[in-house]
PDB file of N, CA and C in Angstrom:
ATOM      1  N   MET A 344       0.852  -1.389  -0.143  1.00 58.00           N
ATOM      2  CA  MET A 344       0.009  -0.095  -0.019  1.00 58.00           C
ATOM      3  C   MET A 344       0.659   1.287   0.134  1.00 58.00           C
ATOM      4  N   ALA A 345       0.553   2.343  -0.576  1.00 66.00           N
ATOM      5  CA  ALA A 345       1.151   3.320  -0.818  1.00 66.00           C
ATOM      6  C   ALA A 345       1.125   4.160   0.514  1.00 66.00           C
ATOM      7  N   LYS A 346       2.139   5.248   0.599  1.00 77.00           N
ATOM      8  CA  LYS A 346       2.176   5.943   2.003  1.00 77.00           C
ATOM      9  C   LYS A 346       1.043   6.859   2.005  1.00 77.00           C
ATOM     10  N   LEU A 347       0.233   7.305   2.684  1.00 81.00           N
ATOM     11  CA  LEU A 347      -0.946   7.973   2.870  1.00 81.00           C
ATOM     12  C   LEU A 347      -0.129   9.348   3.145  1.00 81.00           C
ATOM     13  N   PRO A 348      -0.854  10.481   2.337  1.00 85.00           N
ATOM     14  CA  PRO A 348      -0.644  11.931   2.617  1.00 85.00           C
ATOM     15  C   PRO A 348      -0.470  12.460   4.201  1.00 85.00           C
ATOM     16  N   LYS A 349       0.077  13.060   4.764  1.00 91.00           N
ATOM     17  CA  LYS A 349       0.496  13.308   6.005  1.00 91.00           C
ATOM     18  C   LYS A 349      -1.179  13.942   6.454  1.00 91.00           C
ATOM     19  N   ARG A 350      -1.254  14.790   5.358  1.00 92.00           N
ATOM     20  CA  ARG A 350      -2.772  15.757   5.875  1.00 92.00           C
ATOM     21  C   ARG A 350      -3.817  14.827   6.105  1.00 92.00           C
ATOM     22  N   TYR A 351      -3.940  13.892   5.237  1.00 91.00           N
ATOM     23  CA  TYR A 351      -5.061  12.328   5.641  1.00 91.00           C
ATOM     24  C   TYR A 351      -4.704  11.856   7.213  1.00 91.00           C
ATOM     25  N   THR A 352      -3.270  11.359   6.857  1.00 94.00           N
ATOM     26  CA  THR A 352      -3.288  10.843   8.532  1.00 94.00           C
ATOM     27  C   THR A 352      -3.613  11.765   9.505  1.00 94.00           C
ATOM     28  N   ASP A 353      -3.060  12.654   9.396  1.00 97.00           N
ATOM     29  CA  ASP A 353      -3.365  13.844  10.634  1.00 97.00           C
ATOM     30  C   ASP A 353      -5.017  13.824  10.967  1.00 97.00           C
ATOM     31  N   PHE A 354      -5.593  13.695   9.877  1.00 96.00           N
ATOM     32  CA  PHE A 354      -7.057  13.943   9.823  1.00 96.00           C
ATOM     33  C   PHE A 354      -7.582  12.846  10.882  1.00 96.00           C
ATOM     34  N   LEU A 355      -7.124  11.389  10.287  1.00 96.00           N
ATOM     35  CA  LEU A 355      -6.898  10.031  11.113  1.00 96.00           C
ATOM     36  C   LEU A 355      -7.112  10.347  12.543  1.00 96.00           C
ATOM     37  N   VAL A 356      -5.964  10.577  13.043  1.00 97.00           N
ATOM     38  CA  VAL A 356      -5.553  11.193  14.191  1.00 97.00           C
ATOM     39  C   VAL A 356      -6.733  11.950  15.109  1.00 97.00           C
ATOM     40  N   THR A 357      -6.743  13.049  14.508  1.00 98.00           N
ATOM     41  CA  THR A 357      -7.660  14.473  14.932  1.00 98.00           C
ATOM     42  C   THR A 357      -9.024  14.069  15.164  1.00 98.00           C
ATOM     43  N   TYR A 358      -9.593  13.331  14.084  1.00 98.00           N
ATOM     44  CA  TYR A 358     -10.801  12.896  14.238  1.00 98.00           C
ATOM     45  C   TYR A 358     -11.157  11.653  13.659  1.00 98.00           C
ATOM     46  N   PRO A 359     -10.663  10.790  14.778  1.00 97.00           N
ATOM     47  CA  PRO A 359     -11.213   9.122  14.470  1.00 97.00           C
ATOM     48  C   PRO A 359     -12.649   8.942  14.235  1.00 97.00           C
ATOM     49  N   GLN A 360     -13.124   9.539  15.262  1.00 98.00           N
ATOM     50  CA  GLN A 360     -14.696   9.024  14.864  1.00 98.00           C
ATOM     51  C   GLN A 360     -15.113   9.492  13.646  1.00 98.00           C
ATOM     52  N   VAL A 361     -15.133  10.685  13.329  1.00 98.00           N
ATOM     53  CA  VAL A 361     -15.483  10.890  11.819  1.00 98.00           C
ATOM     54  C   VAL A 361     -14.659  10.499  10.764  1.00 98.00           C
ATOM     55  N   ALA A 362     -13.417   9.755  10.990  1.00 97.00           N
ATOM     56  CA  ALA A 362     -12.672   9.222   9.811  1.00 97.00           C
ATOM     57  C   ALA A 362     -13.412   7.349   9.942  1.00 97.00           C
ATOM     58  N   LYS A 363     -13.862   7.311  11.001  1.00 98.00           N
ATOM     59  CA  LYS A 363     -14.368   5.760  11.191  1.00 98.00           C
ATOM     60  C   LYS A 363     -15.861   5.899  10.483  1.00 98.00           C
ATOM     61  N   ALA A 364     -16.378   6.853  10.678  1.00 98.00           N
ATOM     62  CA  ALA A 364     -17.900   7.031   9.968  1.00 98.00           C
ATOM     63  C   ALA A 364     -18.127   7.371   8.277  1.00 98.00           C
ATOM     64  N   TYR A 365     -16.906   8.302   8.013  1.00 96.00           N
ATOM     65  CA  TYR A 365     -16.724   8.323   6.595  1.00 96.00           C
ATOM     66  C   TYR A 365     -16.180   6.853   5.766  1.00 96.00           C
ATOM     67  N   HIS A 366     -15.382   6.108   6.380  1.00 96.00           N
ATOM     68  CA  HIS A 366     -15.112   4.694   6.077  1.00 96.00           C
ATOM     69  C   HIS A 366     -16.020   3.682   6.063  1.00 96.00           C
ATOM     70  N   ASP A 367     -17.229   3.686   7.147  1.00 98.00           N
ATOM     71  CA  ASP A 367     -17.748   2.845   7.140  1.00 98.00           C
ATOM     72  C   ASP A 367     -19.150   3.222   6.328  1.00 98.00           C
ATOM     73  N   LEU A 368     -19.004   4.533   5.956  1.00 98.00           N
ATOM     74  CA  LEU A 368     -20.224   5.041   4.811  1.00 98.00           C
ATOM     75  C   LEU A 368     -19.602   4.355   3.531  1.00 98.00           C
ATOM     76  N   GLY A 369     -18.610   4.570   2.986  1.00 95.00           N
ATOM     77  CA  GLY A 369     -17.857   4.083   1.931  1.00 95.00           C
ATOM     78  C   GLY A 369     -17.847   2.686   1.977  1.00 95.00           C
ATOM     79  N   ASP A 370     -17.735   1.807   2.969  1.00 96.00           N
ATOM     80  CA  ASP A 370     -18.145   0.505   2.873  1.00 96.00           C
ATOM     81  C   ASP A 370     -19.545  -0.194   2.475  1.00 96.00           C
ATOM     82  N   ALA A 371     -20.381   0.903   3.200  1.00 98.00           N
ATOM     83  CA  ALA A 371     -21.648   0.826   3.050  1.00 98.00           C
ATOM     84  C   ALA A 371     -21.759   0.699   1.223  1.00 98.00           C
ATOM     85  N   CYS A 372     -21.463   1.962   0.588  1.00 97.00           N
ATOM     86  CA  CYS A 372     -21.929   2.325  -0.574  1.00 97.00           C
ATOM     87  C   CYS A 372     -21.289   1.107  -1.196  1.00 97.00           C
ATOM     88  N   SER A 373     -19.916   0.757  -0.999  1.00 96.00           N
ATOM     89  CA  SER A 373     -19.650  -0.639  -1.949  1.00 96.00           C
ATOM     90  C   SER A 373     -20.319  -1.484  -1.820  1.00 96.00           C
ATOM     91  N   GLN A 374     -21.056  -1.967  -0.917  1.00 96.00           N
ATOM     92  CA  GLN A 374     -21.687  -2.952  -0.674  1.00 96.00           C
ATOM     93  C   GLN A 374     -23.356  -2.918  -1.032  1.00 96.00           C
ATOM     94  N   ALA A 375     -23.611  -1.595  -1.104  1.00 97.00           N
ATOM     95  CA  ALA A 375     -24.892  -1.537  -1.595  1.00 97.00           C
ATOM     96  C   ALA A 375     -25.423  -1.799  -3.184  1.00 97.00           C
ATOM     97  N   GLY A 376     -24.489  -2.302  -3.762  1.00 97.00           N
ATOM     98  CA  GLY A 376     -24.942  -2.736  -5.216  1.00 97.00           C
ATOM     99  C   GLY A 376     -23.979  -3.771  -5.618  1.00 97.00           C
ATOM    100  N   PRO A 377     -24.232  -4.411  -7.223  1.00 98.00           N
ATOM    101  CA  PRO A 377     -23.788  -5.443  -7.436  1.00 98.00           C
ATOM    102  C   PRO A 377     -22.602  -5.401  -8.137  1.00 98.00           C
ATOM    103  N   LEU A 378     -21.929  -4.136  -8.417  1.00 97.00           N
ATOM    104  CA  LEU A 378     -20.319  -3.949  -9.219  1.00 97.00           C
ATOM    105  C   LEU A 378     -19.420  -4.504  -8.439  1.00 97.00           C
ATOM    106  N   GLU A 379     -18.694  -4.899  -9.005  1.00 97.00           N
ATOM    107  CA  GLU A 379     -17.227  -6.026  -8.500  1.00 97.00           C
ATOM    108  C   GLU A 379     -16.372  -4.916  -8.238  1.00 97.00           C
ATOM    109  N   GLU A 380     -15.387  -5.369  -6.958  1.00 97.00           N
ATOM    110  CA  GLU A 380     -14.571  -4.105  -6.673  1.00 97.00           C
ATOM    111  C   GLU A 380     -13.867  -3.789  -7.796  1.00 97.00           C
ATOM    112  N   LYS A 381     -13.328  -4.292  -8.707  1.00 98.00           N
ATOM    113  CA  LYS A 381     -12.264  -3.610  -9.861  1.00 98.00           C
ATOM    114  C   LYS A 381     -13.179  -2.472 -10.428  1.00 98.00           C
ATOM    115  N   VAL A 382     -14.361  -2.987 -10.748  1.00 98.00           N
ATOM    116  CA  VAL A 382     -15.645  -1.794 -11.463  1.00 98.00           C
ATOM    117  C   VAL A 382     -15.622  -0.672 -10.867  1.00 98.00           C
ATOM    118  N   ARG A 383     -16.011  -1.107  -9.335  1.00 98.00           N
ATOM    119  CA  ARG A 383     -16.015   0.178  -8.313  1.00 98.00           C
ATOM    120  C   ARG A 383     -14.784   1.000  -8.232  1.00 98.00           C
ATOM    121  N   ALA A 384     -13.545   0.671  -8.465  1.00 98.00           N
ATOM    122  CA  ALA A 384     -12.785   1.148  -8.169  1.00 98.00           C
ATOM    123  C   ALA A 384     -12.532   2.436  -9.545  1.00 98.00           C
ATOM    124  N   LEU A 385     -12.640   1.601 -10.628  1.00 98.00           N
ATOM    125  CA  LEU A 385     -12.384   2.359 -12.063  1.00 98.00           C
ATOM    126  C   LEU A 385     -13.748   3.432 -11.914  1.00 98.00           C
ATOM    127  N   VAL A 386     -14.818   3.241 -11.413  1.00 98.00           N
ATOM    128  CA  VAL A 386     -16.120   4.446 -11.381  1.00 98.00           C
ATOM    129  C   VAL A 386     -15.402   5.359 -10.557  1.00 98.00           C
ATOM    130  N   ARG A 387     -14.654   4.796  -9.314  1.00 98.00           N
ATOM    131  CA  ARG A 387     -14.532   6.205  -8.414  1.00 98.00           C
ATOM    132  C   ARG A 387     -13.072   6.927  -8.814  1.00 98.00           C
ATOM    133  N   LEU A 388     -12.290   6.256  -9.872  1.00 98.00           N
ATOM    134  CA  LEU A 388     -11.349   7.193 -10.305  1.00 98.00           C
ATOM    135  C   LEU A 388     -12.127   7.798 -11.541  1.00 98.00           C
ATOM    136  N   GLY A 389     -13.341   7.516 -12.409  1.00 97.00           N
ATOM    137  CA  GLY A 389     -13.712   8.394 -13.121  1.00 97.00           C
ATOM    138  C   GLY A 389     -14.299   9.789 -12.619  1.00 97.00           C
ATOM    139  N   ILE A 390     -14.739   9.609 -11.267  1.00 98.00           N
ATOM    140  CA  ILE A 390     -15.815  10.503 -10.733  1.00 98.00           C
ATOM    141  C   ILE A 390     -14.651  11.588 -10.498  1.00 98.00           C
ATOM    142  N   ALA A 391     -13.329  11.154  -9.721  1.00 98.00           N
ATOM    143  CA  ALA A 391     -12.006  11.582  -9.450  1.00 98.00           C
ATOM    144  C   ALA A 391     -11.536  12.414 -10.902  1.00 98.00           C
ATOM    145  N   VAL A 392     -11.232  11.888 -11.915  1.00 98.00           N
ATOM    146  CA  VAL A 392     -11.081  12.384 -13.228  1.00 98.00           C
ATOM    147  C   VAL A 392     -12.135  13.804 -13.527  1.00 98.00           C
ATOM    148  N   GLY A 393     -13.547  13.385 -13.250  1.00 97.00           N
ATOM    149  CA  GLY A 393     -14.397  14.112 -13.677  1.00 97.00           C
ATOM    150  C   GLY A 393     -14.042  16.056 -12.675  1.00 97.00           C
ATOM    151  N   ARG A 394     -13.943  15.464 -11.530  1.00 97.00           N
ATOM    152  CA  ARG A 394     -13.740  16.527 -10.691  1.00 97.00           C
ATOM    153  C   ARG A 394     -12.488  17.432 -11.026  1.00 97.00           C
ATOM    154  N   GLN A 395     -11.149  16.674 -11.803  1.00 97.00           N
ATOM    155  CA  GLN A 395     -10.297  17.134 -11.992  1.00 97.00           C
ATOM    156  C   GLN A 395      -9.223  17.389 -10.316  1.00 97.00           C
ATOM    157  N   LEU A 396      -9.557  16.276  -9.724  1.00 97.00           N
ATOM    158  CA  LEU A 396      -9.089  16.095  -8.257  1.00 97.00           C
ATOM    159  C   LEU A 396      -7.637  15.173  -8.439  1.00 97.00           C
ATOM    160  N   GLU A 397      -6.484  16.072  -8.648  1.00 96.00           N
ATOM    161  CA  GLU A 397      -5.349  15.178  -9.015  1.00 96.00           C
ATOM    162  C   GLU A 397      -4.766  14.360  -7.550  1.00 96.00           C
ATOM    163  N   GLY A 398      -5.001  14.601  -6.107  1.00 93.00           N
ATOM    164  CA  GLY A 398      -4.664  13.779  -5.333  1.00 93.00           C
ATOM    165  C   GLY A 398      -5.900  12.348  -5.388  1.00 93.00           C
ATOM    166  N   ALA A 399      -6.926  12.845  -5.746  1.00 95.00           N
ATOM    167  CA  ALA A 399      -7.893  11.291  -5.900  1.00 95.00           C
ATOM    168  C   ALA A 399      -7.475  10.508  -7.162  1.00 95.00           C
ATOM    169  N   VAL A 400      -7.026  11.242  -7.842  1.00 97.00           N
ATOM    170  CA  VAL A 400      -6.902  10.189  -9.437  1.00 97.00           C
ATOM    171  C   VAL A 400      -5.582   9.857  -8.796  1.00 97.00           C
ATOM    172  N   HIS A 401      -4.650  10.191  -8.383  1.00 95.00           N
ATOM    173  CA  HIS A 401      -3.262   9.287  -7.802  1.00 95.00           C
ATOM    174  C   HIS A 401      -3.812   8.145  -7.025  1.00 95.00           C
ATOM    175  N   SER A 402      -4.726   8.607  -5.861  1.00 93.00           N
ATOM    176  CA  SER A 402      -5.157   7.415  -5.003  1.00 93.00           C
ATOM    177  C   SER A 402      -6.078   6.526  -5.493  1.00 93.00           C
ATOM    178  N   HIS A 403      -7.028   6.682  -6.518  1.00 96.00           N
ATOM    179  CA  HIS A 403      -7.810   5.744  -6.980  1.00 96.00           C
ATOM    180  C   HIS A 403      -7.262   5.378  -8.214  1.00 96.00           C
ATOM    181  N   ALA A 404      -5.809   5.662  -8.665  1.00 97.00           N
ATOM    182  CA  ALA A 404      -5.405   4.717  -9.963  1.00 97.00           C
ATOM    183  C   ALA A 404      -4.534   3.953  -9.101  1.00 97.00           C
ATOM    184  N   ARG A 405      -3.961   3.943  -7.983  1.00 95.00           N
ATOM    185  CA  ARG A 405      -3.246   3.229  -7.133  1.00 95.00           C
ATOM    186  C   ARG A 405      -4.099   2.168  -6.500  1.00 95.00           C
ATOM    187  N   ARG A 406      -5.540   2.432  -6.260  1.00 95.00           N
ATOM    188  CA  ARG A 406      -6.629   1.543  -5.701  1.00 95.00           C
ATOM    189  C   ARG A 406      -7.081   0.612  -7.201  1.00 95.00           C
ATOM    190  N   ALA A 407      -7.317   1.231  -7.624  1.00 98.00           N
ATOM    191  CA  ALA A 407      -7.628   0.332  -9.141  1.00 98.00           C
ATOM    192  C   ALA A 407      -6.700  -0.792  -9.593  1.00 98.00           C
ATOM    193  N   LEU A 408      -5.365  -0.253  -9.496  1.00 96.00           N
ATOM    194  CA  LEU A 408      -4.375  -1.226  -9.714  1.00 96.00           C
ATOM    195  C   LEU A 408      -4.613  -2.505  -8.601  1.00 96.00           C
ATOM    196  N   GLU A 409      -4.786  -2.004  -7.143  1.00 95.00           N
ATOM    197  CA  GLU A 409      -4.939  -2.926  -6.288  1.00 95.00           C
ATOM    198  C   GLU A 409      -6.221  -3.987  -6.214  1.00 95.00           C
ATOM    199  N   ALA A 410      -7.119  -3.359  -7.066  1.00 97.00           N
ATOM    200  CA  ALA A 410      -8.146  -4.386  -7.309  1.00 97.00           C
ATOM    201  C   ALA A 410      -8.181  -5.206  -8.374  1.00 97.00           C
ATOM    202  N   GLY A 411      -7.037  -4.972  -9.189  1.00 98.00           N
ATOM    203  CA  GLY A 411      -6.950  -6.071 -10.382  1.00 98.00           C
ATOM    204  C   GLY A 411      -7.024  -5.155 -11.686  1.00 98.00           C
ATOM    205  N   ALA A 412      -7.197  -3.822 -11.757  1.00 98.00           N
ATOM    206  CA  ALA A 412      -7.418  -3.009 -13.206  1.00 98.00           C
ATOM    207  C   ALA A 412      -5.982  -3.300 -13.640  1.00 98.00           C
ATOM    208  N   SER A 413      -5.666  -3.459 -15.047  1.00 97.00           N
ATOM    209  CA  SER A 413      -5.007  -3.207 -15.822  1.00 97.00           C
ATOM    210  C   SER A 413      -4.298  -1.678 -16.128  1.00 97.00           C
ATOM    211  N   ALA A 414      -3.027  -1.430 -16.192  1.00 97.00           N
ATOM    212  CA  ALA A 414      -2.591  -0.004 -16.603  1.00 97.00           C
ATOM    213  C   ALA A 414      -3.415   0.434 -18.115  1.00 97.00           C
ATOM    214  N   SER A 415      -3.930  -0.355 -19.068  1.00 97.00           N
ATOM    215  CA  SER A 415      -4.646  -0.156 -20.204  1.00 97.00           C
ATOM    216  C   SER A 415      -6.194  -0.071 -19.789  1.00 97.00           C
ATOM    217  N   GLU A 416      -6.660  -0.716 -18.542  1.00 98.00           N
ATOM    218  CA  GLU A 416      -8.130  -0.449 -18.243  1.00 98.00           C
ATOM    219  C   GLU A 416      -8.022   0.882 -17.613  1.00 98.00           C
ATOM    220  N   ILE A 417      -7.102   1.251 -16.881  1.00 98.00           N
ATOM    221  CA  ILE A 417      -7.312   2.488 -16.144  1.00 98.00           C
ATOM    222  C   ILE A 417      -7.199   3.665 -17.009  1.00 98.00           C
ATOM    223  N   ARG A 418      -5.919   3.365 -18.005  1.00 97.00           N
ATOM    224  CA  ARG A 418      -6.008   4.691 -18.933  1.00 97.00           C
ATOM    225  C   ARG A 418      -7.208   5.008 -19.758  1.00 97.00           C
ATOM    226  N   HIS A 419      -7.853   3.812 -20.479  1.00 98.00           N
ATOM    227  CA  HIS A 419      -8.818   3.651 -20.943  1.00 98.00           C
ATOM    228  C   HIS A 419     -10.326   4.324 -19.989  1.00 98.00           C
ATOM    229  N   ALA A 420     -10.429   4.443 -18.490  1.00 97.00           N
ATOM    230  CA  ALA A 420     -11.238   4.958 -18.059  1.00 97.00           C
ATOM    231  C   ALA A 420     -11.051   6.297 -17.955  1.00 97.00           C
ATOM    232  N   VAL A 421     -10.122   6.732 -18.179  1.00 98.00           N
ATOM    233  CA  VAL A 421      -9.363   7.897 -18.220  1.00 98.00           C
ATOM    234  C   VAL A 421      -9.879   8.541 -19.406  1.00 98.00           C
ATOM    235  N   LEU A 422      -9.539   8.311 -20.373  1.00 98.00           N
ATOM    236  CA  LEU A 422      -9.659   8.286 -22.168  1.00 98.00           C
ATOM    237  C   LEU A 422     -11.041   8.400 -22.308  1.00 98.00           C
ATOM    238  N   LEU A 423     -11.986   8.107 -21.447  1.00 97.00           N
ATOM    239  CA  LEU A 423     -13.185   7.838 -21.982  1.00 97.00           C
ATOM    240  C   LEU A 423     -13.839   9.108 -21.414  1.00 97.00           C
ATOM    241  N   SER A 424     -13.136  10.010 -20.542  1.00 97.00           N
ATOM    242  CA  SER A 424     -14.030  11.176 -20.261  1.00 97.00           C
ATOM    243  C   SER A 424     -13.651  12.563 -21.029  1.00 97.00           C
ATOM    244  N   THR A 425     -13.061  12.158 -22.030  1.00 97.00           N
ATOM    245  CA  THR A 425     -12.859  13.162 -23.016  1.00 97.00           C
ATOM    246  C   THR A 425     -13.817  14.151 -23.470  1.00 97.00           C
ATOM    247  N   THR A 426     -14.786  13.208 -23.852  1.00 97.00           N
ATOM    248  CA  THR A 426     -16.158  13.780 -24.424  1.00 97.00           C
ATOM    249  C   THR A 426     -17.267  14.964 -23.459  1.00 97.00           C
ATOM    250  N   THR A 427     -16.501  14.439 -22.554  1.00 96.00           N
ATOM    251  CA  THR A 427     -17.625  14.848 -21.282  1.00 96.00           C
ATOM    252  C   THR A 427     -16.346  15.941 -20.582  1.00 96.00           C
ATOM    253  N   ILE A 428     -15.603  15.999 -20.281  1.00 97.00           N
ATOM    254  CA  ILE A 428     -14.743  16.917 -19.355  1.00 97.00           C
ATOM    255  C   ILE A 428     -13.574  17.834 -20.508  1.00 97.00           C
ATOM    256  N   GLY A 429     -13.430  17.217 -21.707  1.00 97.00           N
ATOM    257  CA  GLY A 429     -12.718  18.101 -22.424  1.00 97.00           C
ATOM    258  C   GLY A 429     -11.202  17.675 -22.696  1.00 97.00           C
ATOM    259  N   PHE A 430     -10.807  17.782 -23.808  1.00 98.00           N
ATOM    260  CA  PHE A 430      -9.584  16.996 -23.681  1.00 98.00           C
ATOM    261  C   PHE A 430      -8.178  17.727 -23.096  1.00 98.00           C
ATOM    262  N   PRO A 431      -8.047  18.922 -22.842  1.00 98.00           N
ATOM    263  CA  PRO A 431      -7.169  19.154 -22.034  1.00 98.00           C
ATOM    264  C   PRO A 431      -7.250  18.642 -20.413  1.00 98.00           C
ATOM    265  N   ALA A 432      -8.442  18.747 -19.951  1.00 97.00           N
ATOM    266  CA  ALA A 432      -8.554  18.269 -18.759  1.00 97.00           C
ATOM    267  C   ALA A 432      -8.441  16.462 -18.692  1.00 97.00           C
ATOM    268  N   MET A 433      -8.765  15.770 -19.614  1.00 98.00           N
ATOM    269  CA  MET A 433      -8.257  14.519 -19.825  1.00 98.00           C
ATOM    270  C   MET A 433      -6.990  14.360 -19.694  1.00 98.00           C
ATOM    271  N   MET A 434      -6.413  15.029 -20.311  1.00 97.00           N
ATOM    272  CA  MET A 434      -4.563  15.086 -20.859  1.00 97.00           C
ATOM    273  C   MET A 434      -4.107  15.067 -19.255  1.00 97.00           C
ATOM    274  N   ALA A 435      -4.806  16.225 -18.385  1.00 98.00           N
ATOM    275  CA  ALA A 435      -3.887  16.456 -17.301  1.00 98.00           C
ATOM    276  C   ALA A 435      -4.116  15.181 -16.515  1.00 98.00           C
ATOM    277  N   ALA A 436      -5.533  14.542 -16.206  1.00 98.00           N
ATOM    278  CA  ALA A 436      -5.803  13.472 -15.664  1.00 98.00           C
ATOM    279  C   ALA A 436      -4.930  12.515 -16.250  1.00 98.00           C
ATOM    280  N   LEU A 437      -4.835  12.204 -17.173  1.00 97.00           N
ATOM    281  CA  LEU A 437      -3.716  10.970 -17.913  1.00 97.00           C
ATOM    282  C   LEU A 437      -2.540  11.343 -17.206  1.00 97.00           C
ATOM    283  N   SER A 438      -1.769  12.329 -17.289  1.00 97.00           N
ATOM    284  CA  SER A 438      -0.620  12.428 -16.497  1.00 97.00           C
ATOM    285  C   SER A 438      -0.736  12.548 -15.263  1.00 97.00           C
ATOM    286  N   TRP A 439      -1.511  12.499 -14.534  1.00 97.00           N
ATOM    287  CA  TRP A 439      -1.756  11.906 -13.104  1.00 97.00           C
ATOM    288  C   TRP A 439      -1.644  10.657 -12.814  1.00 97.00           C
ATOM    289  N   VAL A 440      -2.714   9.992 -13.723  1.00 97.00           N
ATOM    290  CA  VAL A 440      -2.274   8.250 -13.690  1.00 97.00           C
ATOM    291  C   VAL A 440      -1.215   8.018 -14.148  1.00 97.00           C
ATOM    292  N   ASP A 441      -0.541   8.412 -15.111  1.00 96.00           N
ATOM    293  CA  ASP A 441       0.944   7.909 -15.193  1.00 96.00           C
ATOM    294  C   ASP A 441       2.117   8.174 -14.233  1.00 96.00           C
ATOM    295  N   ASP A 442       1.426   9.320 -13.705  1.00 94.00           N
ATOM    296  CA  ASP A 442       2.674   9.404 -11.947  1.00 94.00           C
ATOM    297  C   ASP A 442       2.382   8.158 -11.143  1.00 94.00           C
ATOM    298  N   VAL A 443       1.302   7.422 -11.189  1.00 94.00           N
ATOM    299  CA  VAL A 443       1.323   6.085 -10.878  1.00 94.00           C
ATOM    300  C   VAL A 443       1.925   5.149 -11.559  1.00 94.00           C
ATOM    301  N   LEU A 444       1.263   5.036 -12.673  1.00 95.00           N
ATOM    302  CA  LEU A 444       1.673   4.012 -13.514  1.00 95.00           C
ATOM    303  C   LEU A 444       3.121   3.836 -13.473  1.00 95.00           C
ATOM    304  N   GLY A 445       3.641   4.939 -14.123  1.00 90.00           N
ATOM    305  CA  GLY A 445       4.706   4.879 -14.327  1.00 90.00           C
ATOM    306  C   GLY A 445       6.302   4.572 -13.099  1.00 90.00           C
ATOM    307  N   LYS A 446       5.469   4.444 -12.085  1.00 70.00           N
ATOM    308  CA  LYS A 446       6.009   4.006 -10.893  1.00 70.00           C
ATOM    309  C   LYS A 446       6.197   2.561 -10.771  1.00 70.00           C
ATOM    310  N   ARG A 447       4.949   1.909 -11.520  1.00 61.00           N
ATOM    311  CA  ARG A 447       4.685   0.474 -11.224  1.00 61.00           C
ATOM    312  C   ARG A 447       5.086  -0.259 -12.425  1.00 61.00           C
ATOM    313  N   ARG A 448       5.153   0.478 -13.879  1.00 55.00           N
ATOM    314  CA  ARG A 448       5.808  -0.563 -15.317  1.00 55.00           C
ATOM    315  C   ARG A 448       5.913   0.774 -15.971  1.00 55.00           C
ATOM    316  N   LYS A 449       6.760   0.505 -17.082  1.00 48.00           N
ATOM    317  CA  LYS A 449       6.432   1.277 -18.141  1.00 48.00           C
ATOM    318  C   LYS A 449       5.323   1.384 -19.036  1.00 48.00           C
ATOM    319  N   ARG A 450       5.269   2.533 -19.653  1.00 41.00           N
ATOM    320  CA  ARG A 450       4.178   2.582 -21.066  1.00 41.00           C
ATOM    321  C   ARG A 450       4.152   1.449 -21.910  1.00 41.00           C
ATOM    322  N   LYS A 451       3.142   1.234 -22.470  1.00 44.00           N
ATOM    323  CA  LYS A 451       3.115   0.201 -23.541  1.00 44.00           C
ATOM    324  C   LYS A 451       3.405   0.975 -24.777  1.00 44.00           C
TER     325      LYS A 451
END
């Protein structure tokens, strides 16, 4: 597992009950429907891409890998955002994904 950002670990220490409630809500949302773990991870990545949240894109790209998504599947999920968020925004998100994928394996 990747090192968690200090801001997040500080939050966990300072607000443990809120952090637990947040994690419990995430778990409940995950279990509320039929999507498999890898699909859920790619959906969450797509949401982070659409919101243009660099840290969240990094986090969800790592989580998608952990859930079994390939580098090609992750890049495809980002590419699908082109017609919704625009080419420049998609390219930014693709660079954030490559920050994570580049550390794991070389580009195809």
